[in-house]
mmCIF file of C-alpha atoms in Angstrom:
data_model
loop_
_atom_site.group_PDB
_atom_site.id
_atom_site.type_symbol
_atom_site.label_atom_id
_atom_site.label_comp_id
_atom_site.label_asym_id
_atom_site.label_seq_id
_atom_site.Cartn_x
_atom_site.Cartn_y
_atom_site.Cartn_z
ATOM 1 C CA UNK A 272 18.420 -16.524 7.545
ATOM 2 C CA UNK A 273 19.095 -16.102 11.245
ATOM 3 C CA UNK A 274 16.711 -14.856 13.905
ATOM 4 C CA UNK A 275 18.201 -13.376 16.988
ATOM 5 C CA UNK A 276 16.001 -14.036 20.043
ATOM 6 C CA UNK A 277 15.737 -14.475 23.729
ATOM 7 C CA UNK A 278 13.701 -17.466 25.106
ATOM 8 C CA UNK A 279 11.878 -15.462 27.727
ATOM 9 C CA UNK A 280 11.182 -11.915 26.141
ATOM 10 C CA UNK A 281 7.636 -11.336 24.585
ATOM 11 C CA UNK A 282 8.601 -9.741 21.398
ATOM 12 C CA UNK A 283 11.011 -12.528 19.977
ATOM 13 C CA UNK A 284 8.274 -15.036 20.968
ATOM 14 C CA UNK A 285 5.775 -13.106 18.763
ATOM 15 C CA UNK A 286 7.960 -13.913 15.828
ATOM 16 C CA UNK A 287 8.583 -17.579 16.891
ATOM 17 C CA UNK A 288 4.914 -18.324 17.147
ATOM 18 C CA UNK A 289 4.239 -16.502 13.804
ATOM 19 C CA UNK A 290 7.136 -18.573 12.224
ATOM 20 C CA UNK A 291 5.683 -21.785 13.747
ATOM 21 C CA UNK A 292 2.301 -21.179 12.041
ATOM 22 C CA UNK A 293 3.938 -20.772 8.815
ATOM 23 C CA UNK A 294 6.079 -23.594 9.055
ATOM 24 C CA UNK A 295 2.947 -25.782 9.204
ATOM 25 C CA UNK A 296 2.420 -24.794 5.503
ATOM 26 C CA UNK A 297 5.893 -23.863 4.226
ATOM 27 C CA UNK A 298 9.444 -25.163 4.469
ATOM 28 C CA UNK A 299 11.457 -22.251 5.971
ATOM 29 C CA UNK A 300 15.335 -22.309 6.233
ATOM 30 C CA UNK A 301 15.864 -20.220 9.294
ATOM 31 C CA UNK A 302 18.224 -20.848 12.298
ATOM 32 C CA UNK A 303 17.823 -19.285 15.699
ATOM 33 C CA UNK A 304 20.530 -17.535 17.653
ATOM 34 C CA UNK A 305 20.116 -16.748 21.409
ATOM 35 C CA UNK A 306 20.837 -13.212 22.812
ATOM 36 C CA UNK A 307 20.516 -13.621 26.479
ATOM 37 C CA UNK A 308 19.009 -10.537 28.065
ATOM 38 C CA UNK A 309 19.651 -11.718 31.447
ATOM 39 C CA UNK A 310 23.303 -12.166 30.664
ATOM 40 C CA UNK A 311 23.311 -8.622 29.203
ATOM 41 C CA UNK A 312 24.288 -10.063 25.910
ATOM 42 C CA UNK A 313 21.908 -7.508 24.043
ATOM 43 C CA UNK A 314 24.368 -4.798 25.303
ATOM 44 C CA UNK A 315 27.556 -6.316 23.756
ATOM 45 C CA UNK A 316 29.317 -4.298 21.099
ATOM 46 C CA UNK A 317 28.676 -7.275 18.612
ATOM 47 C CA UNK A 318 24.922 -7.087 19.261
ATOM 48 C CA UNK A 319 24.674 -3.355 19.175
ATOM 49 C CA UNK A 320 26.233 -3.416 15.678
ATOM 50 C CA UNK A 321 23.097 -5.490 14.619
ATOM 51 C CA UNK A 322 20.636 -3.138 16.565
ATOM 52 C CA UNK A 323 21.958 0.048 18.168
ATOM 53 C CA UNK A 324 18.788 0.094 20.242
ATOM 54 C CA UNK A 325 19.806 -3.077 21.818
ATOM 55 C CA UNK A 326 16.376 -4.631 21.194
ATOM 56 C CA UNK A 327 15.244 -8.237 20.102
ATOM 57 C CA UNK A 328 14.232 -9.698 17.809
ATOM 58 C CA UNK A 329 16.593 -9.156 14.831
ATOM 59 C CA UNK A 330 16.365 -10.933 11.439
ATOM 60 C CA UNK A 331 19.567 -11.257 9.570
ATOM 61 C CA UNK A 332 19.152 -12.311 5.797
ATOM 62 C CA UNK A 333 21.627 -14.310 3.954
ATOM 63 C CA UNK A 334 22.919 -11.337 2.125
ATOM 64 C CA UNK A 335 23.562 -9.452 5.505
ATOM 65 C CA UNK A 336 20.626 -7.219 5.350
ATOM 66 C CA UNK A 337 18.982 -6.756 8.703
ATOM 67 C CA UNK A 338 15.409 -6.283 10.046
ATOM 68 C CA UNK A 339 14.440 -5.239 13.315
ATOM 69 C CA UNK A 340 11.121 -5.160 15.192
ATOM 70 C CA UNK A 341 8.867 -8.088 15.471
ATOM 71 C CA UNK A 342 5.940 -6.906 13.297
ATOM 72 C CA UNK A 343 8.311 -5.721 10.676
ATOM 73 C CA UNK A 344 9.831 -9.219 10.573
ATOM 74 C CA UNK A 345 6.425 -10.805 10.590
ATOM 75 C CA UNK A 346 5.295 -8.705 7.545
ATOM 76 C CA UNK A 347 8.389 -9.843 5.719
ATOM 77 C CA UNK A 348 7.685 -13.446 6.596
ATOM 78 C CA UNK A 349 3.925 -13.061 5.536
ATOM 79 C CA UNK A 350 4.880 -11.810 2.076
ATOM 80 C CA UNK A 351 7.425 -14.653 1.524
ATOM 81 C CA UNK A 352 5.269 -17.308 3.098
ATOM 82 C CA UNK A 353 1.590 -16.489 2.640
ATOM 83 C CA UNK A 354 -0.053 -19.563 4.412
ATOM 84 C CA UNK A 355 -1.702 -19.307 6.717
ATOM 85 C CA UNK A 356 -2.868 -15.644 6.190
ATOM 86 C CA UNK A 357 -2.162 -13.842 9.479
ATOM 87 C CA UNK A 358 -2.123 -10.167 8.311
ATOM 88 C CA UNK A 359 -5.432 -10.109 6.177
ATOM 89 C CA UNK A 360 -6.628 -10.962 2.908
ATOM 90 C CA UNK A 361 -8.100 -7.813 1.589
ATOM 91 C CA UNK A 362 -7.599 -4.017 2.480
ATOM 92 C CA UNK A 363 -10.276 -3.539 5.131
ATOM 93 C CA UNK A 364 -9.469 -6.865 6.681
ATOM 94 C CA UNK A 365 -5.822 -5.927 6.656
ATOM 95 C CA UNK A 366 -6.527 -2.663 8.318
ATOM 96 C CA UNK A 367 -8.765 -4.266 10.975
ATOM 97 C CA UNK A 368 -6.015 -6.674 11.810
ATOM 98 C CA UNK A 369 -3.448 -3.901 12.115
ATOM 99 C CA UNK A 370 -6.023 -2.020 14.328
ATOM 100 C CA UNK A 371 -6.364 -5.058 16.588
ATOM 101 C CA UNK A 372 -2.691 -5.755 16.619
ATOM 102 C CA UNK A 373 -1.833 -2.182 17.657
ATOM 103 C CA UNK A 374 -4.483 -2.247 20.382
ATOM 104 C CA UNK A 375 -2.982 -5.494 21.712
ATOM 105 C CA UNK A 376 0.480 -3.882 21.576
ATOM 106 C CA UNK A 377 -0.096 -0.411 22.734
ATOM 107 C CA UNK A 378 -2.965 -1.101 25.003
ATOM 108 C CA UNK A 379 -1.661 -4.373 26.505
ATOM 109 C CA UNK A 380 1.867 -5.356 25.807
ATOM 110 C CA UNK A 381 3.312 -1.879 26.449
ATOM 111 C CA UNK A 382 1.758 -1.435 29.927
ATOM 112 C CA UNK A 383 2.570 -5.154 30.826
ATOM 113 C CA UNK A 384 6.139 -4.513 29.851
ATOM 114 C CA UNK A 385 6.375 -1.117 31.774
ATOM 115 C CA UNK A 386 4.854 -3.039 34.796
ATOM 116 C CA UNK A 387 7.626 -5.568 34.689
ATOM 117 C CA UNK A 388 10.318 -3.071 34.020
ATOM 118 C CA UNK A 389 9.319 -0.690 36.882
ATOM 119 C CA UNK A 390 8.466 -3.120 39.667
ATOM 120 C CA UNK A 391 10.413 -6.382 39.233
ATOM 121 C CA UNK A 392 13.673 -7.064 40.977
ATOM 122 C CA UNK A 393 15.145 -8.340 37.850
ATOM 123 C CA UNK A 394 15.452 -4.708 36.573
ATOM 124 C CA UNK A 395 16.410 -3.150 39.910
ATOM 125 C CA UNK A 396 20.154 -2.485 39.249
ATOM 126 C CA UNK A 397 19.886 -2.528 35.562
ATOM 127 C CA UNK A 398 17.577 0.397 34.788
ATOM 128 C CA UNK A 399 16.037 3.425 36.449
ATOM 129 C CA UNK A 400 12.742 2.115 37.961
ATOM 130 C CA UNK A 401 9.703 4.226 38.831
ATOM 131 C CA UNK A 402 7.485 1.812 40.846
ATOM 132 C CA UNK A 403 4.460 4.114 40.914
ATOM 133 C CA UNK A 404 4.361 4.176 37.173
ATOM 134 C CA UNK A 405 4.655 0.254 37.279
ATOM 135 C CA UNK A 406 1.584 0.169 39.581
ATOM 136 C CA UNK A 407 -0.358 2.496 37.240
ATOM 137 C CA UNK A 408 0.693 0.330 34.252
ATOM 138 C CA UNK A 409 -0.440 -2.783 36.174
ATOM 139 C CA UNK A 410 -4.011 -1.170 36.773
ATOM 140 C CA UNK A 411 -4.144 -0.218 33.019
ATOM 141 C CA UNK A 412 -3.245 -3.815 32.020
ATOM 142 C CA UNK A 413 -5.911 -5.379 34.208
ATOM 143 C CA UNK A 414 -8.498 -2.790 33.014
ATOM 144 C CA UNK A 415 -7.626 -3.918 29.351
ATOM 145 C CA UNK A 416 -8.059 -7.483 30.237
ATOM 146 C CA UNK A 417 -11.535 -6.737 31.481
ATOM 147 C CA UNK A 418 -12.233 -4.815 28.123
ATOM 148 C CA UNK A 419 -10.861 -7.606 25.977
ATOM 149 C CA UNK A 420 -13.128 -10.050 27.861
ATOM 150 C CA UNK A 421 -16.230 -7.951 26.669
ATOM 151 C CA UNK A 422 -14.881 -7.580 23.197
ATOM 152 C CA UNK A 423 -14.476 -11.408 22.804
ATOM 153 C CA UNK A 424 -18.093 -12.068 23.592
ATOM 154 C CA UNK A 425 -19.172 -12.157 19.934
ATOM 155 C CA UNK A 426 -16.127 -13.617 18.189
ATOM 156 C CA UNK A 427 -13.502 -16.287 18.470
ATOM 157 C CA UNK A 428 -10.422 -14.527 17.653
ATOM 158 C CA UNK A 429 -9.349 -11.017 18.477
ATOM 159 C CA UNK A 430 -9.572 -9.391 15.019
ATOM 160 C CA UNK A 431 -12.570 -11.600 13.903
ATOM 161 C CA UNK A 432 -13.337 -15.144 12.668
ATOM 162 C CA UNK A 433 -9.812 -16.103 11.977
ATOM 163 C CA UNK A 434 -6.417 -16.444 13.749
ATOM 164 C CA UNK A 435 -4.204 -13.286 13.008
ATOM 165 C CA UNK A 436 -1.105 -11.531 14.419
ATOM 166 C CA UNK A 437 -3.383 -9.791 16.934
ATOM 167 C CA UNK A 438 -3.957 -13.059 18.696
ATOM 168 C CA UNK A 439 -0.328 -13.718 18.867
ATOM 169 C CA UNK A 440 0.605 -10.355 20.331
ATOM 170 C CA UNK A 441 -2.154 -10.692 22.980
ATOM 171 C CA UNK A 442 -1.010 -14.173 23.918
ATOM 172 C CA UNK A 443 2.578 -12.898 24.493
ATOM 173 C CA UNK A 444 1.456 -9.926 26.302
ATOM 174 C CA UNK A 445 -0.749 -11.925 28.739
ATOM 175 C CA UNK A 446 1.716 -14.736 29.332
ATOM 176 C CA UNK A 447 4.341 -12.213 29.982
ATOM 177 C CA UNK A 448 2.044 -10.426 32.465
ATOM 178 C CA UNK A 449 2.188 -13.479 34.758
ATOM 179 C CA UNK A 450 5.546 -12.483 36.240
ATOM 180 C CA UNK A 451 3.899 -9.135 37.405
ATOM 181 C CA UNK A 452 0.569 -10.829 38.619
ATOM 182 C CA UNK A 453 -1.391 -9.792 35.689
ATOM 183 C CA UNK A 454 -3.667 -12.683 34.921
ATOM 184 C CA UNK A 455 -7.027 -13.617 33.253
ATOM 185 C CA UNK A 456 -9.485 -13.773 36.055
ATOM 186 C CA UNK A 457 -12.279 -16.245 36.789
ATOM 187 C CA UNK A 458 -14.993 -13.690 36.022
ATOM 188 C CA UNK A 459 -13.526 -13.398 32.375
ATOM 189 C CA UNK A 460 -15.227 -16.440 30.536
ATOM 190 C CA UNK A 461 -14.633 -15.162 26.963
ATOM 191 C CA UNK A 462 -11.029 -14.345 27.434
ATOM 192 C CA UNK A 463 -10.634 -17.742 29.207
ATOM 193 C CA UNK A 464 -12.265 -19.547 26.259
ATOM 194 C CA UNK A 465 -9.881 -17.551 23.813
ATOM 195 C CA UNK A 466 -6.831 -18.378 25.880
ATOM 196 C CA UNK A 467 -7.724 -22.182 26.040
ATOM 197 C CA UNK A 468 -8.208 -22.229 22.323
ATOM 198 C CA UNK A 469 -5.105 -20.334 21.437
ATOM 199 C CA UNK A 470 -2.709 -22.212 23.740
ATOM 200 C CA UNK A 471 -4.124 -25.512 22.296
ATOM 201 C CA UNK A 472 -2.147 -24.696 19.155
ATOM 202 C CA UNK A 473 1.234 -26.315 18.754
ATOM 203 C CA UNK A 474 2.850 -22.997 17.570
ATOM 204 C CA UNK A 475 2.416 -21.279 21.084
ATOM 205 C CA UNK A 476 4.990 -23.660 22.415
ATOM 206 C CA UNK A 477 7.682 -22.078 20.098
ATOM 207 C CA UNK B 158 -16.025 8.763 4.535
ATOM 208 C CA UNK B 159 -15.581 10.555 7.700
ATOM 209 C CA UNK B 160 -12.384 11.052 9.691
ATOM 210 C CA UNK B 161 -12.774 12.030 13.468
ATOM 211 C CA UNK B 162 -9.811 13.972 14.622
ATOM 212 C CA UNK B 163 -8.579 16.689 16.980
ATOM 213 C CA UNK B 164 -6.452 19.659 15.644
ATOM 214 C CA UNK B 165 -3.756 19.388 18.238
ATOM 215 C CA UNK B 166 -3.309 15.705 18.788
ATOM 216 C CA UNK B 167 -0.355 13.919 17.237
ATOM 217 C CA UNK B 168 -2.037 10.711 16.112
ATOM 218 C CA UNK B 169 -4.952 12.309 13.983
ATOM 219 C CA UNK B 170 -2.319 14.616 12.505
ATOM 220 C CA UNK B 171 -0.295 11.599 11.293
ATOM 221 C CA UNK B 172 -3.391 10.648 9.310
ATOM 222 C CA UNK B 173 -4.120 14.298 8.095
ATOM 223 C CA UNK B 174 -0.545 14.551 6.663
ATOM 224 C CA UNK B 175 -0.736 11.081 4.993
ATOM 225 C CA UNK B 176 -4.058 12.054 3.397
ATOM 226 C CA UNK B 177 -2.541 15.434 2.211
ATOM 227 C CA UNK B 178 0.252 13.610 0.208
ATOM 228 C CA UNK B 179 -2.336 11.250 -1.316
ATOM 229 C CA UNK B 180 -4.597 14.127 -2.240
ATOM 230 C CA UNK B 181 -1.841 15.483 -4.436
ATOM 231 C CA UNK B 182 -2.195 12.404 -6.612
ATOM 232 C CA UNK B 183 -5.942 11.260 -5.992
ATOM 233 C CA UNK B 184 -9.286 12.729 -5.537
ATOM 234 C CA UNK B 185 -10.363 11.681 -2.142
ATOM 235 C CA UNK B 186 -13.927 12.188 -0.810
ATOM 236 C CA UNK B 187 -13.392 12.519 2.805
ATOM 237 C CA UNK B 188 -14.741 14.953 5.501
ATOM 238 C CA UNK B 189 -13.113 15.849 8.803
ATOM 239 C CA UNK B 190 -15.237 15.943 12.130
ATOM 240 C CA UNK B 191 -13.617 17.419 15.044
ATOM 241 C CA UNK B 192 -13.677 15.709 18.522
ATOM 242 C CA UNK B 193 -12.238 18.168 20.894
ATOM 243 C CA UNK B 194 -10.119 16.407 23.395
ATOM 244 C CA UNK B 195 -9.657 19.682 25.487
ATOM 245 C CA UNK B 196 -13.519 19.739 25.766
ATOM 246 C CA UNK B 197 -13.570 16.037 26.743
ATOM 247 C CA UNK B 198 -15.561 15.242 23.462
ATOM 248 C CA UNK B 199 -13.645 12.001 23.213
ATOM 249 C CA UNK B 200 -15.344 10.848 26.542
ATOM 250 C CA UNK B 201 -18.840 11.332 25.391
ATOM 251 C CA UNK B 202 -21.126 8.390 24.986
ATOM 252 C CA UNK B 203 -21.598 9.164 21.222
ATOM 253 C CA UNK B 204 -17.770 8.971 20.674
ATOM 254 C CA UNK B 205 -17.206 6.004 22.928
ATOM 255 C CA UNK B 206 -19.752 4.099 20.668
ATOM 256 C CA UNK B 207 -17.293 4.693 17.760
ATOM 257 C CA UNK B 208 -14.281 3.854 19.911
ATOM 258 C CA UNK B 209 -14.730 2.356 23.319
ATOM 259 C CA UNK B 210 -11.159 3.220 24.127
ATOM 260 C CA UNK B 211 -11.848 6.939 23.524
ATOM 261 C CA UNK B 212 -8.849 7.368 21.208
ATOM 262 C CA UNK B 213 -8.576 9.412 17.966
ATOM 263 C CA UNK B 214 -8.408 9.127 15.009
ATOM 264 C CA UNK B 215 -11.345 7.178 13.844
ATOM 265 C CA UNK B 216 -12.401 6.569 10.220
ATOM 266 C CA UNK B 217 -16.097 5.870 9.450
ATOM 267 C CA UNK B 218 -16.779 4.387 6.057
ATOM 268 C CA UNK B 219 -19.881 5.218 4.012
ATOM 269 C CA UNK B 220 -21.355 1.732 4.809
ATOM 270 C CA UNK B 221 -20.805 2.504 8.583
ATOM 271 C CA UNK B 222 -17.752 0.224 9.060
ATOM 272 C CA UNK B 223 -15.104 1.841 11.291
ATOM 273 C CA UNK B 224 -11.379 1.761 11.626
ATOM 274 C CA UNK B 225 -9.327 2.986 14.535
ATOM 275 C CA UNK B 226 -5.625 3.506 15.014
ATOM 276 C CA UNK B 227 -3.671 5.886 12.845
ATOM 277 C CA UNK B 228 -1.605 3.358 11.179
ATOM 278 C CA UNK B 229 -4.390 0.985 10.383
ATOM 279 C CA UNK B 230 -6.273 3.946 8.653
ATOM 280 C CA UNK B 231 -3.174 4.860 6.679
ATOM 281 C CA UNK B 232 -2.637 1.278 5.637
ATOM 282 C CA UNK B 233 -6.279 1.302 4.299
ATOM 283 C CA UNK B 234 -5.660 4.679 2.450
ATOM 284 C CA UNK B 235 -2.503 3.334 0.912
ATOM 285 C CA UNK B 236 -4.336 0.420 -0.602
ATOM 286 C CA UNK B 237 -7.008 2.486 -1.881
ATOM 287 C CA UNK B 238 -4.828 5.409 -3.106
ATOM 288 C CA UNK B 239 -1.395 3.967 -4.037
ATOM 289 C CA UNK B 240 0.376 7.272 -5.077
ATOM 290 C CA UNK B 241 2.768 8.427 -3.498
ATOM 291 C CA UNK B 242 3.768 5.054 -2.135
ATOM 292 C CA UNK B 243 4.363 5.715 1.651
ATOM 293 C CA UNK B 244 4.445 2.123 2.984
ATOM 294 C CA UNK B 245 6.916 0.540 0.570
ATOM 295 C CA UNK B 246 6.970 -0.951 -2.817
ATOM 296 C CA UNK B 247 8.304 -4.371 -2.358
ATOM 297 C CA UNK B 248 8.558 -6.845 0.690
ATOM 298 C CA UNK B 249 11.840 -5.878 2.060
ATOM 299 C CA UNK B 250 11.187 -2.144 1.694
ATOM 300 C CA UNK B 251 7.723 -2.487 3.252
ATOM 301 C CA UNK B 252 9.414 -4.322 6.119
ATOM 302 C CA UNK B 253 12.075 -1.545 6.539
ATOM 303 C CA UNK B 254 9.474 1.126 6.566
ATOM 304 C CA UNK B 255 7.472 -0.832 9.090
ATOM 305 C CA UNK B 256 10.580 -1.062 11.414
ATOM 306 C CA UNK B 257 11.329 2.679 11.049
ATOM 307 C CA UNK B 258 7.840 3.634 11.627
ATOM 308 C CA UNK B 259 7.694 1.545 14.799
ATOM 309 C CA UNK B 260 10.907 2.947 16.005
ATOM 310 C CA UNK B 261 9.509 6.377 15.579
ATOM 311 C CA UNK B 262 6.451 5.391 17.294
ATOM 312 C CA UNK B 263 7.684 3.329 20.225
ATOM 313 C CA UNK B 264 10.901 5.020 20.751
ATOM 314 C CA UNK B 265 9.900 8.550 20.173
ATOM 315 C CA UNK B 266 6.152 9.285 19.975
ATOM 316 C CA UNK B 267 5.368 7.096 22.907
ATOM 317 C CA UNK B 268 7.907 8.833 25.388
ATOM 318 C CA UNK B 269 7.082 12.272 23.987
ATOM 319 C CA UNK B 270 3.470 11.499 24.786
ATOM 320 C CA UNK B 271 4.106 10.057 28.218
ATOM 321 C CA UNK B 272 6.172 13.204 29.003
ATOM 322 C CA UNK B 273 3.294 15.414 28.116
ATOM 323 C CA UNK B 274 0.788 13.288 30.045
ATOM 324 C CA UNK B 275 2.740 12.987 33.110
ATOM 325 C CA UNK B 276 4.328 16.377 33.487
ATOM 326 C CA UNK B 277 2.029 18.948 31.891
ATOM 327 C CA UNK B 278 -0.855 21.033 33.722
ATOM 328 C CA UNK B 279 -3.336 20.206 31.018
ATOM 329 C CA UNK B 280 -3.638 16.701 32.389
ATOM 330 C CA UNK B 281 -3.371 17.645 35.994
ATOM 331 C CA UNK B 282 -6.954 16.947 36.997
ATOM 332 C CA UNK B 283 -7.850 14.652 34.025
ATOM 333 C CA UNK B 284 -5.574 11.668 34.899
ATOM 334 C CA UNK B 285 -3.214 10.124 37.457
ATOM 335 C CA UNK B 286 0.093 11.743 36.745
ATOM 336 C CA UNK B 287 3.524 10.280 37.586
ATOM 337 C CA UNK B 288 5.932 13.303 37.179
ATOM 338 C CA UNK B 289 9.013 11.054 37.755
ATOM 339 C CA UNK B 290 7.928 9.042 34.823
ATOM 340 C CA UNK B 291 7.383 11.957 32.720
ATOM 341 C CA UNK B 292 10.871 13.236 33.535
ATOM 342 C CA UNK B 293 12.321 9.799 32.555
ATOM 343 C CA UNK B 294 10.393 9.833 29.332
ATOM 344 C CA UNK B 295 11.737 13.384 28.485
ATOM 345 C CA UNK B 296 15.244 12.091 28.986
ATOM 346 C CA UNK B 297 14.476 9.038 26.731
ATOM 347 C CA UNK B 298 12.798 11.328 24.098
ATOM 348 C CA UNK B 299 16.024 13.517 23.982
ATOM 349 C CA UNK B 300 18.349 10.580 23.808
ATOM 350 C CA UNK B 301 16.383 9.271 20.939
ATOM 351 C CA UNK B 302 16.662 12.625 19.006
ATOM 352 C CA UNK B 303 20.408 12.398 19.429
ATOM 353 C CA UNK B 304 20.302 8.826 18.024
ATOM 354 C CA UNK B 305 17.997 9.931 15.148
ATOM 355 C CA UNK B 306 20.422 12.574 14.151
ATOM 356 C CA UNK B 307 23.269 10.178 13.891
ATOM 357 C CA UNK B 308 21.032 7.843 11.747
ATOM 358 C CA UNK B 309 20.165 10.566 9.357
ATOM 359 C CA UNK B 310 23.832 11.275 8.534
ATOM 360 C CA UNK B 311 23.803 9.122 5.499
ATOM 361 C CA UNK B 312 20.110 9.275 4.126
ATOM 362 C CA UNK B 313 17.577 12.068 3.375
ATOM 363 C CA UNK B 314 14.632 10.296 4.859
ATOM 364 C CA UNK B 315 14.272 8.258 7.992
ATOM 365 C CA UNK B 316 13.618 4.858 6.150
ATOM 366 C CA UNK B 317 15.822 5.591 3.196
ATOM 367 C CA UNK B 318 15.747 7.501 -0.115
ATOM 368 C CA UNK B 319 12.185 8.257 -0.078
ATOM 369 C CA UNK B 320 9.476 9.923 2.065
ATOM 370 C CA UNK B 321 7.598 7.309 4.066
ATOM 371 C CA UNK B 322 4.968 7.071 6.893
ATOM 372 C CA UNK B 323 7.970 6.931 9.214
ATOM 373 C CA UNK B 324 8.837 10.521 8.339
ATOM 374 C CA UNK B 325 5.255 11.515 9.137
ATOM 375 C CA UNK B 326 5.323 9.743 12.563
ATOM 376 C CA UNK B 327 8.663 11.331 13.427
ATOM 377 C CA UNK B 328 7.711 14.856 12.524
ATOM 378 C CA UNK B 329 4.396 14.559 14.652
ATOM 379 C CA UNK B 330 6.248 13.282 17.617
ATOM 380 C CA UNK B 331 8.979 15.983 17.341
ATOM 381 C CA UNK B 332 6.258 18.855 16.905
ATOM 382 C CA UNK B 333 4.176 17.332 19.881
ATOM 383 C CA UNK B 334 7.300 17.286 22.023
ATOM 384 C CA UNK B 335 7.554 21.161 21.842
ATOM 385 C CA UNK B 336 4.870 21.674 24.431
ATOM 386 C CA UNK B 337 7.257 19.445 26.838
ATOM 387 C CA UNK B 338 10.422 21.246 25.948
ATOM 388 C CA UNK B 339 11.600 18.440 23.701
ATOM 389 C CA UNK B 340 13.229 20.147 20.681
ATOM 390 C CA UNK B 341 15.905 19.310 18.033
ATOM 391 C CA UNK B 342 19.172 21.044 19.252
ATOM 392 C CA UNK B 343 21.737 23.125 17.460
ATOM 393 C CA UNK B 344 24.302 20.325 17.519
ATOM 394 C CA UNK B 345 21.862 17.833 15.491
ATOM 395 C CA UNK B 346 22.690 19.139 11.840
ATOM 396 C CA UNK B 347 21.320 16.023 10.269
ATOM 397 C CA UNK B 348 17.973 16.188 12.142
ATOM 398 C CA UNK B 349 17.749 19.817 11.505
ATOM 399 C CA UNK B 350 18.249 19.389 7.725
ATOM 400 C CA UNK B 351 15.676 16.537 7.763
ATOM 401 C CA UNK B 352 13.143 18.758 9.686
ATOM 402 C CA UNK B 353 13.648 21.753 7.323
ATOM 403 C CA UNK B 354 13.064 19.448 4.252
ATOM 404 C CA UNK B 355 9.880 17.717 5.728
ATOM 405 C CA UNK B 356 8.267 20.905 6.953
ATOM 406 C CA UNK B 357 8.821 22.362 3.458
ATOM 407 C CA UNK B 358 6.054 20.092 2.190
ATOM 408 C CA UNK B 359 2.595 21.580 1.972
ATOM 409 C CA UNK B 360 1.157 18.354 3.419
ATOM 410 C CA UNK B 361 2.689 19.034 6.996
ATOM 411 C CA UNK B 362 0.353 22.100 7.307
ATOM 412 C CA UNK B 363 -2.629 19.594 7.312
#
């Protein structure tokens, strides 16, 4: 099994952290293969054969079958390697984790990514940028951090009492925001406490 | 059980169609409650108590527990009412359906929605619009329809041989595109065939 990834992109990192949590409990035979976005390796014919959308990560199984999309890959790994449970143990909990993972993705990671793509010099000659949309996305991202701080007042993790995929998505979104000046602020004690707790886990170095 | 929805918004429609497919096989006790976005009912204090993000749909269980986010609600319904199977029957199939549902959401429904929000008169005095981003999103949406037409050359449904949640997401995205001039074109025979097949299902009137 091979995971195609990029070291700096947030979506492959979601899978690497998920995998590192699983590897504390399971022996998992999986190798990493770098596809360097900065060197435009995600646009080569060879990579587009794996994913015509040119997006990372991609998981290649030993029989050649492919899986794209971070959450789809995580769901597959969860079923093969159940410990620790990161997608929920019963129907309502699974739905609540899905809800929070979607919130962290659609309300945080998407605007953080759109800020980066539309305002950063890295993308200047690579894509058509709309700086005004990037600024609106930055504002939205900062509003969502303030909301998340309030949400975390009464619980240790984003979807409840236990670590879940929603924490991993939130961490990757927040760390990815740094390059665009999107950061947790001093007046956000709950988010600060959550961030310190999450980043103390060895898996987040993956 | 109560589902808060809006008749014209695409995300509540995803749940209504999913539910209609389930109701062909299960008796489901669920009532609908309209939250009219055009009348700004999603911004009332009463609704924000159900979802502080002001987003539809929301599912309210009989014991008062809440579930937000269309796909989280669908996942919960799938576990309670397994027929027909719309999220996959075994690990790899479940992951492939998740992959395609995410593609239909992130690559199609998100740009279609951003086109509408950033270009349509409906939102003019309601949100800060960036028309240039709306136009880029329209272009992206049309490119994705062309890609989807090629993908559907060799299979009847978006994730394979059977109807899945990915078809529902794609249908809601495409129908929602109409108001922004995003439509399937005559030179897209596979997408046209798929669209005719999907819309012949009674569930899509839900």
